[in-house]
Structure formats: structure tokens, C-alpha cells
One Martini backbone bead per residue (centre of mass of N, CA, C, O) as a GRO file, in nm:
protein
   66
    1MET     BB    1 -14.996  -6.692   4.815
    2SER     BB    2 -14.887  -6.663   5.173
    3TRP     BB    3 -14.764  -6.866   5.391
    4GLN     BB    4 -14.924  -6.800   5.587
    5ALA     BB    5 -15.211  -6.874   5.486
    6LEU     BB    6 -15.114  -7.175   5.423
    7ILE     BB    7 -15.110  -7.251   5.727
    8MET     BB    8 -15.376  -7.172   5.755
    9TYR     BB    9 -15.553  -7.365   5.592
   10GLY     BB   10 -15.393  -7.643   5.753
   11VAL     BB   11 -15.492  -7.559   6.047
   12ALA     BB   12 -15.810  -7.594   5.947
   13ALA     BB   13 -15.809  -7.840   5.825
   14ALA     BB   14 -15.759  -7.957   6.039
   15PHE     BB   15 -15.967  -7.834   6.229
   16ILE     BB   16 -16.216  -7.973   6.014
   17LEU     BB   17 -16.151  -8.285   6.066
   18LEU     BB   18 -16.156  -8.346   6.373
   19GLY     BB   19 -16.470  -8.247   6.431
   20ALA     BB   20 -16.612  -8.421   6.190
   21GLY     BB   21 -16.489  -8.686   6.336
   22LEU     BB   22 -16.605  -8.694   6.641
   23LEU     BB   23 -16.909  -8.654   6.485
   24LEU     BB   24 -16.921  -8.880   6.378
   25ALA     BB   25 -16.863  -9.102   6.576
   26LEU     BB   26 -17.166  -9.064   6.745
   27ALA     BB   27 -17.297  -9.309   6.538
   28ARG     BB   28 -17.238  -9.457   6.807
   29PRO     BB   29 -17.212  -9.595   7.095
   30ARG     BB   30 -17.185  -9.387   7.373
   31SER     BB   31 -17.059  -9.283   7.680
   32GLU     BB   32 -17.197  -8.979   7.786
   33GLY     BB   33 -16.895  -8.856   7.833
   34GLN     BB   34 -16.822  -8.882   7.516
   35VAL     BB   35 -17.073  -8.714   7.409
   36TYR     BB   36 -16.928  -8.494   7.538
   37ALA     BB   37 -16.681  -8.456   7.409
   38PHE     BB   38 -16.738  -8.506   7.134
   39ARG     BB   39 -16.905  -8.235   7.109
   40MET     BB   40 -16.751  -8.040   7.175
   41ILE     BB   41 -16.477  -8.045   7.038
   42GLY     BB   42 -16.593  -8.083   6.746
   43ILE     BB   43 -16.737  -7.790   6.807
   44MET     BB   44 -16.452  -7.638   6.842
   45ALA     BB   45 -16.310  -7.714   6.583
   46LEU     BB   46 -16.466  -7.669   6.343
   47SER     BB   47 -16.475  -7.343   6.416
   48GLY     BB   48 -16.204  -7.284   6.453
   49GLY     BB   49 -16.178  -7.399   6.108
   50VAL     BB   50 -16.346  -7.144   5.993
   51VAL     BB   51 -16.226  -6.923   6.073
   52LEU     BB   52 -15.947  -6.963   6.005
   53ALA     BB   53 -16.063  -6.938   5.709
   54MET     BB   54 -16.165  -6.671   5.704
   55SER     BB   55 -15.900  -6.525   5.793
   56ALA     BB   56 -15.735  -6.625   5.565
   57THR     BB   57 -15.940  -6.461   5.316
   58PHE     BB   58 -15.830  -6.205   5.419
   59LEU     BB   59 -15.568  -6.196   5.412
   60TRP     BB   60 -15.515  -6.258   5.143
   61GLN     BB   61 -15.684  -6.012   5.021
   62TRP     BB   62 -15.534  -5.808   5.150
   63SER     BB   63 -15.238  -5.889   5.028
   64ALA     BB   64 -15.356  -5.869   4.726
   65ALA     BB   65 -15.400  -5.530   4.768
   66ARG     BB   66 -15.139  -5.390   4.816
   0.00000   0.00000   0.00000
């Protein structure tokens, strides 16, 4: 596995943990502004992490096929 793919997996894991943490923080009572911000940032971070992990997987497979 190339170091570029490893870095991408690390950043993806950080985004996924951040997004999941923000969404799990919604279990406690929050103000309307916090709910809006936590929801938006949490979903964006989670989806960004998933897409980055998929990109890292494709990069790894592509570099292994060469």
C-alpha cells in the first residue's frame, strides 16, 4: 500500500470520527442553532470521510494493478 493511500485513509478516519461524534452529540438537548450546525457539519464530515475512503481504496487498487 502506498503512503498516499495511507494518508488518505487517516484523514478519512478523522473526518468519519468527527462527523459521527457531532451526530452522536445530538443525543443531548441542544439549541436550535447547535442542532443545525452539528447536523450539517456532522453529515458533511461523515460523507466526506466515506468518499475519501472510497477514493483511497480505488487509488490502492489502481496502484496495485500497475
